[in-house]
PDB file of C-alpha atoms in Angstrom:
ATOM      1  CA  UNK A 340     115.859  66.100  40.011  1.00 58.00           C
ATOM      2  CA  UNK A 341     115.046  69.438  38.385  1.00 61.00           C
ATOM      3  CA  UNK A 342     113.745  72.270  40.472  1.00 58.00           C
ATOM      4  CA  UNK A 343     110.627  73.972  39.752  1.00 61.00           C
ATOM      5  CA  UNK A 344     110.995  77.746  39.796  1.00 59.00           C
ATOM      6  CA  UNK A 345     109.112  79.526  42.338  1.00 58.00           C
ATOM      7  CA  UNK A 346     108.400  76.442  43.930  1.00 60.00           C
ATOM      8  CA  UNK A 347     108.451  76.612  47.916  1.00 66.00           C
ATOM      9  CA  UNK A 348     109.248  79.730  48.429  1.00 79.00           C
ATOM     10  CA  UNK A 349     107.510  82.441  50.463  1.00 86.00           C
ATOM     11  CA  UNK A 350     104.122  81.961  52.075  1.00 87.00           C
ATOM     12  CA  UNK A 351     100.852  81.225  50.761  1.00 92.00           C
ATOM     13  CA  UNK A 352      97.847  83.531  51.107  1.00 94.00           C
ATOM     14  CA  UNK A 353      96.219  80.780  54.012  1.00 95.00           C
ATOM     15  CA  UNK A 354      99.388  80.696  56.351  1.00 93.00           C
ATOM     16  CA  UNK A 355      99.502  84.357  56.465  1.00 94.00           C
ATOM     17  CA  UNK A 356      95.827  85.242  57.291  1.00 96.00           C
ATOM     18  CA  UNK A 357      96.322  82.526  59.984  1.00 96.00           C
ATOM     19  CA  UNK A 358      99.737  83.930  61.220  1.00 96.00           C
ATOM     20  CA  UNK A 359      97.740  87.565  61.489  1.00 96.00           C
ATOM     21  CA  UNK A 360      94.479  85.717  62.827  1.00 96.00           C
ATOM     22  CA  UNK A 361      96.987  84.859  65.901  1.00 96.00           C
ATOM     23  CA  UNK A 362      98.358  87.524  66.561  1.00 95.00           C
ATOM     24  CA  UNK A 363      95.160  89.317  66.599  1.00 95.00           C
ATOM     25  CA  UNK A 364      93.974  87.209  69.206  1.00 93.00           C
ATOM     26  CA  UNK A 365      96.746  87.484  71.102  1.00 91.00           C
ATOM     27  CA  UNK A 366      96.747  91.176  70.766  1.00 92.00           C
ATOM     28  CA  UNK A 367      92.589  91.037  71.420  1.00 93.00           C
ATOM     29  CA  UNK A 368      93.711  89.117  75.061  1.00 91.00           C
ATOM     30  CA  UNK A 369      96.642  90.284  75.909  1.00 91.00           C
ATOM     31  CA  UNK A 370      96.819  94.046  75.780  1.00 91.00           C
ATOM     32  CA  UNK A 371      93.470  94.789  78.286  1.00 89.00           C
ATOM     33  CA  UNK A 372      95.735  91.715  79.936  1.00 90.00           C
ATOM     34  CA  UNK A 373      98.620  94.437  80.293  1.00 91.00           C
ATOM     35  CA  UNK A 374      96.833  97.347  80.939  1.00 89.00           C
ATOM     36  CA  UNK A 375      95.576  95.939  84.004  1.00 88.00           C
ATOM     37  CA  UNK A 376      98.228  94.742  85.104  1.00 92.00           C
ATOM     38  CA  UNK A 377     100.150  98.477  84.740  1.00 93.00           C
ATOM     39  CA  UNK A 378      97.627  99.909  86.631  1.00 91.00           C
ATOM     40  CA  UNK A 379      97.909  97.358  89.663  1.00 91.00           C
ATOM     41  CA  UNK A 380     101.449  97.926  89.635  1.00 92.00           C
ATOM     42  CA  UNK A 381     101.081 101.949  89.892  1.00 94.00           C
ATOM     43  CA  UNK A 382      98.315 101.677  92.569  1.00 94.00           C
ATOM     44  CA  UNK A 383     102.115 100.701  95.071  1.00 94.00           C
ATOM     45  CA  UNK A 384     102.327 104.134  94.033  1.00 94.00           C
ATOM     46  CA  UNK A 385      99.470 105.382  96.203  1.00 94.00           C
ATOM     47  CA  UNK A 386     100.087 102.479  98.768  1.00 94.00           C
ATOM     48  CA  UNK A 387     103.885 103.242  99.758  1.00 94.00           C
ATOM     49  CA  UNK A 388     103.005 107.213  99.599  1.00 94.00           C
ATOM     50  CA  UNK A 389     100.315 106.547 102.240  1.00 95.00           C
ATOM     51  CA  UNK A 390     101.953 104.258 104.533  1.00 95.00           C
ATOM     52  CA  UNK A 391     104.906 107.244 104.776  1.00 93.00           C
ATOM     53  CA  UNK A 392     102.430 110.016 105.077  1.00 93.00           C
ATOM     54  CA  UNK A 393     100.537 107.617 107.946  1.00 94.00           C
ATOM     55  CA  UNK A 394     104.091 107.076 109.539  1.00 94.00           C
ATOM     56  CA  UNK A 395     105.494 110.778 109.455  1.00 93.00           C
ATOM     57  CA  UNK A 396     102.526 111.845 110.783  1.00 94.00           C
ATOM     58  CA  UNK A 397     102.340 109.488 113.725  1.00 94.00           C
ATOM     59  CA  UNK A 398     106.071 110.859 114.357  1.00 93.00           C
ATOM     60  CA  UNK A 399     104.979 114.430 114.508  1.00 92.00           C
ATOM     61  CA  UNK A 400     101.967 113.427 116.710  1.00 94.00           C
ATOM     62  CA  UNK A 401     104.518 111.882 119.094  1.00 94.00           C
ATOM     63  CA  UNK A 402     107.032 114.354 119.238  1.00 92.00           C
ATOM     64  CA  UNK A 403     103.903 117.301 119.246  1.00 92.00           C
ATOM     65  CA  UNK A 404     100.828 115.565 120.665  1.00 93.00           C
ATOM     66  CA  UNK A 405      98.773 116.775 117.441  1.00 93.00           C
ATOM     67  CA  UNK A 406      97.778 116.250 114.124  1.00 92.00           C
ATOM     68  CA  UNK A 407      97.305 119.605 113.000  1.00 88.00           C
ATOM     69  CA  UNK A 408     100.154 121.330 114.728  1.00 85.00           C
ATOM     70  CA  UNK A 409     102.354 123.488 112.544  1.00 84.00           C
ATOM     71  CA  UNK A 410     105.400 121.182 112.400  1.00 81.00           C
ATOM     72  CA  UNK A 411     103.310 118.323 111.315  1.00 81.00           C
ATOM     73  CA  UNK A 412     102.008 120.469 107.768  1.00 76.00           C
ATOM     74  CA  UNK A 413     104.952 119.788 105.886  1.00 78.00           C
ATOM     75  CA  UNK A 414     105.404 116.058 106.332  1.00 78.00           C
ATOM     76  CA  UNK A 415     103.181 115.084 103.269  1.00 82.00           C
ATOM     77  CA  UNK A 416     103.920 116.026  99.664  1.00 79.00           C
ATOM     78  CA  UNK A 417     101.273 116.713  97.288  1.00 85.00           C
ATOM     79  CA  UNK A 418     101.939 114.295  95.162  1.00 90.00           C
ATOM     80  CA  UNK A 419     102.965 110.455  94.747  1.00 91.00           C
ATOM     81  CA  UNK A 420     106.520 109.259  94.701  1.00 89.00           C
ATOM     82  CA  UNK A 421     105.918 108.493  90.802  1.00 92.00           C
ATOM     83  CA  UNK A 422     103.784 111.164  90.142  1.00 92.00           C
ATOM     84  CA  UNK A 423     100.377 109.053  89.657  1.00 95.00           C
ATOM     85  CA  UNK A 424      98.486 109.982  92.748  1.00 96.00           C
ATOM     86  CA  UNK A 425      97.929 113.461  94.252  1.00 95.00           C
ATOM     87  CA  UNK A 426      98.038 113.325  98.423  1.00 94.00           C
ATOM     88  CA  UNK A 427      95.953 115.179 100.690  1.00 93.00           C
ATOM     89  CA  UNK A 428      95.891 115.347 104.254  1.00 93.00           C
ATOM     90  CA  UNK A 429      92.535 116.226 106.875  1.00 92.00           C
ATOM     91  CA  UNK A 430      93.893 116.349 110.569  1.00 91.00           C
ATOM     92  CA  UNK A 431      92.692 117.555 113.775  1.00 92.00           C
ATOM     93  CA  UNK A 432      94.450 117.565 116.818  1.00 92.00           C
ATOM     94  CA  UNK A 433      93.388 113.729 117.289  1.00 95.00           C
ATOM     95  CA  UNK A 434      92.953 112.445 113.868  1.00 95.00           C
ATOM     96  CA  UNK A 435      93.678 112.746 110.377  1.00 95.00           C
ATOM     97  CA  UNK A 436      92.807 110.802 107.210  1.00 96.00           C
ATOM     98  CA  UNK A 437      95.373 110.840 103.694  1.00 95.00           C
ATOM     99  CA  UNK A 438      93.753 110.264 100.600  1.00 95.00           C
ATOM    100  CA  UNK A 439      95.328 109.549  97.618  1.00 96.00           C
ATOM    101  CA  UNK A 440      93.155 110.133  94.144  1.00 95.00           C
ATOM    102  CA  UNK A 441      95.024 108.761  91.107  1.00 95.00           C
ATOM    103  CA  UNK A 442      95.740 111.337  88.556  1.00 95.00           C
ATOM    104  CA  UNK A 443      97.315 111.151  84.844  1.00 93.00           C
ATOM    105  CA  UNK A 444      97.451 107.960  83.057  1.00 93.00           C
ATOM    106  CA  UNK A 445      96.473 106.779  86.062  1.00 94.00           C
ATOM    107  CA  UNK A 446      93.385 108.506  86.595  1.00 92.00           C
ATOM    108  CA  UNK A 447      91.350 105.849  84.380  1.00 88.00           C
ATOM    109  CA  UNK A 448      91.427 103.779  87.094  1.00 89.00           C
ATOM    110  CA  UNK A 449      88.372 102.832  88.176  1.00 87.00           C
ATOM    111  CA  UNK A 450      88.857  99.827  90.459  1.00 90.00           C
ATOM    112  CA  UNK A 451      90.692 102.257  93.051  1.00 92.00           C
ATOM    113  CA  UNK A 452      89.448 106.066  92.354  1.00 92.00           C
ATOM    114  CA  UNK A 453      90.002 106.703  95.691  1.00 94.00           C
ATOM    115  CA  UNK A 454      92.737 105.362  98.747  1.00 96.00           C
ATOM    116  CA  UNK A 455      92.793 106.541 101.864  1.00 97.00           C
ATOM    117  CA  UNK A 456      94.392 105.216 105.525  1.00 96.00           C
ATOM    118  CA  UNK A 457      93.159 107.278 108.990  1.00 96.00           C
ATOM    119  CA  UNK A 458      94.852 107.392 112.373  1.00 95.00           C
ATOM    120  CA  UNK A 459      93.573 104.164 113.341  1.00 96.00           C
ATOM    121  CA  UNK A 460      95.309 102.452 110.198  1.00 94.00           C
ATOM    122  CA  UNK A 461      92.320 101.569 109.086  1.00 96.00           C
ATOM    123  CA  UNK A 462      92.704 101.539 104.880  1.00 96.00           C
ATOM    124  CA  UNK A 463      90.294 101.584 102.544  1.00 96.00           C
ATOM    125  CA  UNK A 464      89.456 102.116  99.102  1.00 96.00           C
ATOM    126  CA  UNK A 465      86.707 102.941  97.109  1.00 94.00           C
ATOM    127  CA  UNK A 466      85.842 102.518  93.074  1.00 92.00           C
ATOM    128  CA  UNK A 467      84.385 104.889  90.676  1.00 90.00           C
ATOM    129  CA  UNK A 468      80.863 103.725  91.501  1.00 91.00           C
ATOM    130  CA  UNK A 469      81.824 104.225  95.019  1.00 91.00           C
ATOM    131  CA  UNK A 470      81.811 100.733  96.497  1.00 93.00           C
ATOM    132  CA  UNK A 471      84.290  99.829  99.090  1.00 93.00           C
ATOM    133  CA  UNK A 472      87.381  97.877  97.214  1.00 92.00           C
ATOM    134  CA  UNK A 473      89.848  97.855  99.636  1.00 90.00           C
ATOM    135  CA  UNK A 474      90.390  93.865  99.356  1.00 90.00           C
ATOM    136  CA  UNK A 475      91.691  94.349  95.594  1.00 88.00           C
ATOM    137  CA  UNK A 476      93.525  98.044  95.927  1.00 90.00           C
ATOM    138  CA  UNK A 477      95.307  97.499  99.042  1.00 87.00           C
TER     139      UNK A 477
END
C-alpha cells in the first residue's frame, strides 16, 4: 500500500477554528472565574489585619483602661499584612472602630469597598453602592 504524500498530516482548517473556538470559551468563563476568585482570597488580607488590630487593641484597653491612650496608638499599622488594604483606627476612651479600605489591585473591588470591626466585634462590610455585605466579605 502506497502512501499518499501529504496525506494525514497536520490539521485541517475546521479542527483548528474549533480547537480556538474552545479555548475562547474557556478563556470567556474562566478568567472573570479567576479574577474573582483572587480578589476573595485577598479580602483574608483585610480580615486577619482586623481581627489583630481588634485584639491588640483590646490588650491595650486592658492593660490601660482606654482606647485612645498613648500606648494604644502604635498597635495598628497603616497598612495590610500584604499590602492590599490601608488600616485606620477611630477610638475614644470606650470605643474604637478599624476600617480597612482596599487599595491597589485590590481597590477594584467592589463587593467589599469597605471592612470594618468596632469594640463590640461587631463586623461589617459595605460595597461600592454602599449596601451592607458583610455575609459575603467576612
Amino acid at each position: 500500500m502506497k502512501r499518499v504524500a501529504g496525506a494525514g498530516q497536520g490539521f485541517t482548517l475546521i479542527e483548528l477554528m474549533v480547537v480556538v473556538a474552545i479555548l475562547g470559551i474557556i478563556a470567556v468563563i474562566g478568567y472573570p472565574s479567576y479574577l474573582q476568585y483572587t480578589e476573595r482570597a485577598r479580602r483574608t488580607d483585610a480580615t486577619t489585619t482586623l481581627l489583630t488590630a481588634a485584639q491588640r487593641l483590646e490588650r491595650c484597653y486592658t492593660k490601660t483602661m482606654a482606647y485612645d491612650h498613648a500606648d494604644c496608638n502604635g498597635v495598628v499599622n497603616a497598612a495590610s499584612a500584604e499590602g492590599y488594604y490601608s488600616v485606620s483606627v477611630t477610638s475614644t476612651a470606650a470605643t474604637f472602630v478599624v476600617e480597612a479600605t482596599p487599595t491597589g489591585v485590590q481597590a477594584n473591588d467592589a463587593t467589599c469597598s469597605e471592612l470594618s470591626i468596632n469594640h463590640l466585634g461587631q463586623q461589617q462590610s459595605i460595597d461600592s453602592d454602599g449596601a451592607d455585605s458583610s455575609d459575603s466579605c467576612w
